[in-house]
Coordinates of C-alpha atoms in Angstrom, one line a residue:
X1 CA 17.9 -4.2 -24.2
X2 CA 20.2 -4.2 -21.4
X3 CA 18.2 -5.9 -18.8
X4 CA 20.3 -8.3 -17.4
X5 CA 21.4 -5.9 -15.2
X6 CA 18.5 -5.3 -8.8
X7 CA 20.4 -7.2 -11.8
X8 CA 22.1 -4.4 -14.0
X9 CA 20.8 -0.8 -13.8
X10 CA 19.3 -1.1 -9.9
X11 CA 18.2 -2.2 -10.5
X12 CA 20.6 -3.8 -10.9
X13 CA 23.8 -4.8 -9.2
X14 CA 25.8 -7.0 -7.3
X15 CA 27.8 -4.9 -5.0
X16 CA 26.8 -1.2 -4.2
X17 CA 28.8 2.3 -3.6
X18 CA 28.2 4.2 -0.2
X19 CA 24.6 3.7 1.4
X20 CA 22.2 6.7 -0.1
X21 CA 20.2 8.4 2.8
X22 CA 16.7 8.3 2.7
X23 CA 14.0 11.0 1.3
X24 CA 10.4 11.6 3.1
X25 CA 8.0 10.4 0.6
X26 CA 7.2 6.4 0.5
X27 CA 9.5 5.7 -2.7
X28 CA 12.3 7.6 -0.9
X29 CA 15.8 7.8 -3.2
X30 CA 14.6 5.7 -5.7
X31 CA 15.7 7.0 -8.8
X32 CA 12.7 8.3 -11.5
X33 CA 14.9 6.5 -14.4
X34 CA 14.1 3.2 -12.9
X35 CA 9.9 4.2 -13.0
X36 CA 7.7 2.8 -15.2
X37 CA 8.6 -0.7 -16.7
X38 CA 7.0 -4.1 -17.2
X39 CA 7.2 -7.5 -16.6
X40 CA 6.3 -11.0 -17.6
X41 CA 3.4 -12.1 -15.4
X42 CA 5.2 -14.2 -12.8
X43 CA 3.7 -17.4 -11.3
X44 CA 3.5 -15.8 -8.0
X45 CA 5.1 -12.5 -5.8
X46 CA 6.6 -12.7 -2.8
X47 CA 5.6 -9.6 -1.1
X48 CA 7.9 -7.8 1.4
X49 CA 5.8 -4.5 3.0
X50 CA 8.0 -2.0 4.3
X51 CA 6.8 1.2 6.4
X52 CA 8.6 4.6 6.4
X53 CA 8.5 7.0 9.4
X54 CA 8.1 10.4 10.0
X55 CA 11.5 10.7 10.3
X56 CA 12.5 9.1 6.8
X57 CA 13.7 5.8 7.9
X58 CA 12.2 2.9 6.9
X59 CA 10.6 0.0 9.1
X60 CA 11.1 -3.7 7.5
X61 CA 9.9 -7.4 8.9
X62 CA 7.9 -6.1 11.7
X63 CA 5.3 -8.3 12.3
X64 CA 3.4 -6.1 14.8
X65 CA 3.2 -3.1 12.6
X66 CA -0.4 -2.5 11.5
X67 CA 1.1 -2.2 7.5
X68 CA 2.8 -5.6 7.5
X69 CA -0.1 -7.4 9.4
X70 CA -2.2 -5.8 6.4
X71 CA -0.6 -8.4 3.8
X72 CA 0.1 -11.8 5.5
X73 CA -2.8 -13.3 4.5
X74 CA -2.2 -14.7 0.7
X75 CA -4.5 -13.1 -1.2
X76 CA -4.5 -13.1 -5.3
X77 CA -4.5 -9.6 -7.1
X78 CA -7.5 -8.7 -8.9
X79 CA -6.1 -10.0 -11.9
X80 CA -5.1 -13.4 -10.4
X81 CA -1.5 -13.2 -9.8
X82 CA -0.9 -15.1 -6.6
X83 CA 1.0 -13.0 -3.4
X84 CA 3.1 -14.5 -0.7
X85 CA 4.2 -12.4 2.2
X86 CA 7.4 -12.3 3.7
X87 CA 7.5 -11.2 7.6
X88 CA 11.3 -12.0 7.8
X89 CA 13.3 -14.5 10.0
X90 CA 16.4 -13.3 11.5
X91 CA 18.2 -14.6 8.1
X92 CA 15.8 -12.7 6.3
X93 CA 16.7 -9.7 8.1
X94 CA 20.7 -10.4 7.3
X95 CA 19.8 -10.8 4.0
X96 CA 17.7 -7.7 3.2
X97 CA 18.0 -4.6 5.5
X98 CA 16.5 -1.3 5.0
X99 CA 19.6 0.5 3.3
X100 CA 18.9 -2.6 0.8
X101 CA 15.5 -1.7 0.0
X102 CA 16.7 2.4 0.1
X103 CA 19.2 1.7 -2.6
X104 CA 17.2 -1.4 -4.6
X105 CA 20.1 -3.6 -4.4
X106 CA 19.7 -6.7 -6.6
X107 CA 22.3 -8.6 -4.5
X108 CA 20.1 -8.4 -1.8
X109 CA 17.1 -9.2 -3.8
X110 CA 18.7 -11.8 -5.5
X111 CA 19.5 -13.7 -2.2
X112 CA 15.5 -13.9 -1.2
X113 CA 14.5 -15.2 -4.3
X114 CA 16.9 -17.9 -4.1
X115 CA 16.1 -18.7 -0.3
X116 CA 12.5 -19.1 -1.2
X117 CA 12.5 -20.0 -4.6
X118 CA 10.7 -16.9 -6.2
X119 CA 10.0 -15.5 -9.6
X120 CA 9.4 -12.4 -8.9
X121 CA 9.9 -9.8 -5.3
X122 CA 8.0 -6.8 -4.9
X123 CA 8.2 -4.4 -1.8
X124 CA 5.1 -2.4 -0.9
X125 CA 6.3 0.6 1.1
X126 CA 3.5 2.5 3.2
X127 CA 4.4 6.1 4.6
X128 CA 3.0 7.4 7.4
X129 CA 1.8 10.3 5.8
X130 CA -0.1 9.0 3.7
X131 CA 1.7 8.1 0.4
X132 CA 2.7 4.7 -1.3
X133 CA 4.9 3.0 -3.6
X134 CA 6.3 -0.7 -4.8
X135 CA 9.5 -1.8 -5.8
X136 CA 9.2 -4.6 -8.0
X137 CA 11.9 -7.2 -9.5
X138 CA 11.9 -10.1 -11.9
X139 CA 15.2 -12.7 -12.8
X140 CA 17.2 -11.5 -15.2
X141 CA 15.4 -8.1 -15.5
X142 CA 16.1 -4.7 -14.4
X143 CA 14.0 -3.5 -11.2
X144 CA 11.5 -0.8 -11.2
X145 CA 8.8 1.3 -9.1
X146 CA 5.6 2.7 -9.5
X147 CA 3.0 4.7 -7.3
X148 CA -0.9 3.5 -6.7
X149 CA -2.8 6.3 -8.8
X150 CA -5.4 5.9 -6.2
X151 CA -5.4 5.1 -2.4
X152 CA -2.3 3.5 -0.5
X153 CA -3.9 0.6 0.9
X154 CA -3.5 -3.0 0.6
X155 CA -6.4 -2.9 -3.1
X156 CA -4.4 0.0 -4.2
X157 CA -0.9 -1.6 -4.0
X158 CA -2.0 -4.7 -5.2
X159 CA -3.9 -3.0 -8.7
X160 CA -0.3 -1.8 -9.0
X161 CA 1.5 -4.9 -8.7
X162 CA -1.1 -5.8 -11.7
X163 CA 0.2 -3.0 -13.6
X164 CA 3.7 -3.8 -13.1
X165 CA 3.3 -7.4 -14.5
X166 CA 0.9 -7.3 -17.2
X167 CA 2.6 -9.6 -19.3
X168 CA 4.6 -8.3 -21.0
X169 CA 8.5 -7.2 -20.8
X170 CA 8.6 -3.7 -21.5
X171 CA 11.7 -1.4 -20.5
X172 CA 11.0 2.4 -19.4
X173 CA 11.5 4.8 -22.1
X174 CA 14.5 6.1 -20.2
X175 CA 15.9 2.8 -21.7
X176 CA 17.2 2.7 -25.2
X177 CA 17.7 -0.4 -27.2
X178 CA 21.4 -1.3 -27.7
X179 CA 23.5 -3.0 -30.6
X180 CA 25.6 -5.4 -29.5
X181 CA 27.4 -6.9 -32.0
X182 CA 30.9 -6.0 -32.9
X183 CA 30.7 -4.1 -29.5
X184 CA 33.2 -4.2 -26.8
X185 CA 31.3 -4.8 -23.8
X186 CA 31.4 -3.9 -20.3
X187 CA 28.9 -5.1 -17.1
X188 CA 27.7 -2.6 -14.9
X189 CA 27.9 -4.3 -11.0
X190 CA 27.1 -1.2 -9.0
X191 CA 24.9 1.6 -8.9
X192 CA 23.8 4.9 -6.5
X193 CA 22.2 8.2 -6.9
X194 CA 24.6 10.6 -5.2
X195 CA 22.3 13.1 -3.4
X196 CA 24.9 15.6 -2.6
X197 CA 25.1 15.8 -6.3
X198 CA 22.2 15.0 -7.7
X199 CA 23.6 12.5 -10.1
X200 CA 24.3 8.9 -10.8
X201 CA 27.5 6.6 -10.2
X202 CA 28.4 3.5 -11.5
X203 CA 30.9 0.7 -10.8
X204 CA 31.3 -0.5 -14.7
X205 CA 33.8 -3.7 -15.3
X206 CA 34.9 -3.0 -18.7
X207 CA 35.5 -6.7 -20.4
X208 CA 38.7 -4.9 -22.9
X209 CA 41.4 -2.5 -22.9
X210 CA 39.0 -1.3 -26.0
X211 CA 36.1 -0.9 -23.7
X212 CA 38.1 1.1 -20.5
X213 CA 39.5 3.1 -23.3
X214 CA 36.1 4.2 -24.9
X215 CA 34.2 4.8 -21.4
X216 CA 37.2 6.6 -20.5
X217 CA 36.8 9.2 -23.1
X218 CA 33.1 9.7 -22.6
X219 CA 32.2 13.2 -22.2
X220 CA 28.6 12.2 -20.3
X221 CA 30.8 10.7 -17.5
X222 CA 33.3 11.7 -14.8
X223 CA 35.7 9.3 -14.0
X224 CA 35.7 8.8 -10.0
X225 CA 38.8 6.2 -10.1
X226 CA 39.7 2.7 -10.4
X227 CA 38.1 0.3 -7.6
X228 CA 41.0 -0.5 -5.6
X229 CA 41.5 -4.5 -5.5
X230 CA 38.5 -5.2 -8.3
X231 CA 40.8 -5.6 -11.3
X232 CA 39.7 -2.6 -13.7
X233 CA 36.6 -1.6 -12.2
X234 CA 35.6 2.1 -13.1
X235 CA 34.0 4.2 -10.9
X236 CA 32.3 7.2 -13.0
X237 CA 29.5 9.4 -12.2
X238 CA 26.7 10.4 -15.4
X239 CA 27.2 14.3 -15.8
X240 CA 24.3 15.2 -18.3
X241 CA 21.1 13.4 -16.6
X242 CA 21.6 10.4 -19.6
X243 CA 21.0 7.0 -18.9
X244 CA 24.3 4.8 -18.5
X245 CA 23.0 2.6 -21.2
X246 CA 23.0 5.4 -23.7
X247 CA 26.3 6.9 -22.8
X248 CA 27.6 3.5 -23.1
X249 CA 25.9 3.0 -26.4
X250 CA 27.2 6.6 -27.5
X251 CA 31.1 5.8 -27.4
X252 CA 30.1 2.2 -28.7
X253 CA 30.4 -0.1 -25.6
X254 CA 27.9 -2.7 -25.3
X255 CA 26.3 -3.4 -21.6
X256 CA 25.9 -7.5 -20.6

């Protein structure tokens, strides 16, 4: 699996292209391919709620809205995971803006879970119209989101946060499983859904000359350019709605 990648995928990445602008609904840009997965039941979450506006953008770490004020008292899920909640200091606020949560960047999530030491982040987002979503994200694992299949309060959220981490590490099925040996390999450190286009982009550090060269030839992917001052970096954008793990898999480049 490649699931070291907000780590690899949305879900995953260290640095970011362009910020994304943001969509009405509560789960905004946030890409369908990253739906759907699970993870390992962590020993707690520390739970960041987030409110988008009418206008699309997105409210974070404000302890007087109604939303926010909803989760700071802990309180387990129904199926016992335990839930912290995270009303931002001004660091916080440095270290996780909106355009963070709009784009999933694992940098940003990355950087929390250090500061406080947690297995596992999820962001409840609440829309003022009505509709609901969380982002969730576990070390070493791809992120991904999901929608309360009934209600968009505080019970609702948190049945999804159980469905999220039932236990068991499962990858969406938009993720295929990848051979790795005798592979030349390549990380992928940046991700963004182009909106104008309606496609994915990728920063991919190709670890060979044999790895630039295959991803090069790829007929899924446009090449963008080279990353001026990162050192072979690719920019490419996908061009048939595949994941970047299979395209990568396809020309026989391994993602770590």
């Amino acid at each position: 699996m490649a699931d070291n990648i907000m780590l690899k995928y949305l879900l995953a990445a260290t640095v970011y292209l362009a910020p994304i602008a943001a969509e009405a609904a509560a789960e905004g840009s946030w890409p369908d391919q990253f739906r759907g997965a699970t993870f390992a039941r962590p020993a707690w979450v520390l739970v960041i709620p987030a409110q988008r506006q009418s206008d699309g953008s997105l409210t974070v770490f404000d302890r007087t809205n109604p939303w926010v004020r909803e989760w700071i008292v802990p309180k387990p899920t129904a199926q016992g995971i335990k839930t912290v909640t995270l009303t931002g200091d001004s660091e916080d606020k440095r270290l996780l803006t909106p355009a963070d949560i709009e784009e999933m960047r694992a940098q940003a999530l990355q950087r929390l879970a250090q500061k406080y030491n947690a297995p596992a982040i999820a962001v409840v987002v609440s829309d003022v119209d009505g509709t609901a979503a969380i982002a969730a994200w576990m070390q070493n694992r791809r992120a991904t989101w999901e929608k309360p299949t009934q209600g968009v309060d505080r019970l609702a959220l948190s049945a999804t946060l159980d469905s999220i981490f039932t236990g068991t590490d499962h990858a969406s099925s938009a993720e295929p499983d990848l051979v790795t040996d005798g592979r030349p390999v390549a990380r992928i450190v940046a991700e963004r859904l182009n909106q104008e286009e309606n496609k994915m982009e990728y920063r991919i550090e190709p670890l060979s000359k044999d790895a630039e060269q295959l991803i090069a030839g790829s007929s899924s992917l446009q090449y963008i350019g080279q990353s001026a001052g990162d050192g072979g970096i690719m920019e490419v954008r996908i061009m048939d709605g595949s994941s970047i793990e299979a395209v990568l898999a396809a020309v026989g480049v391994s993602v770590q």
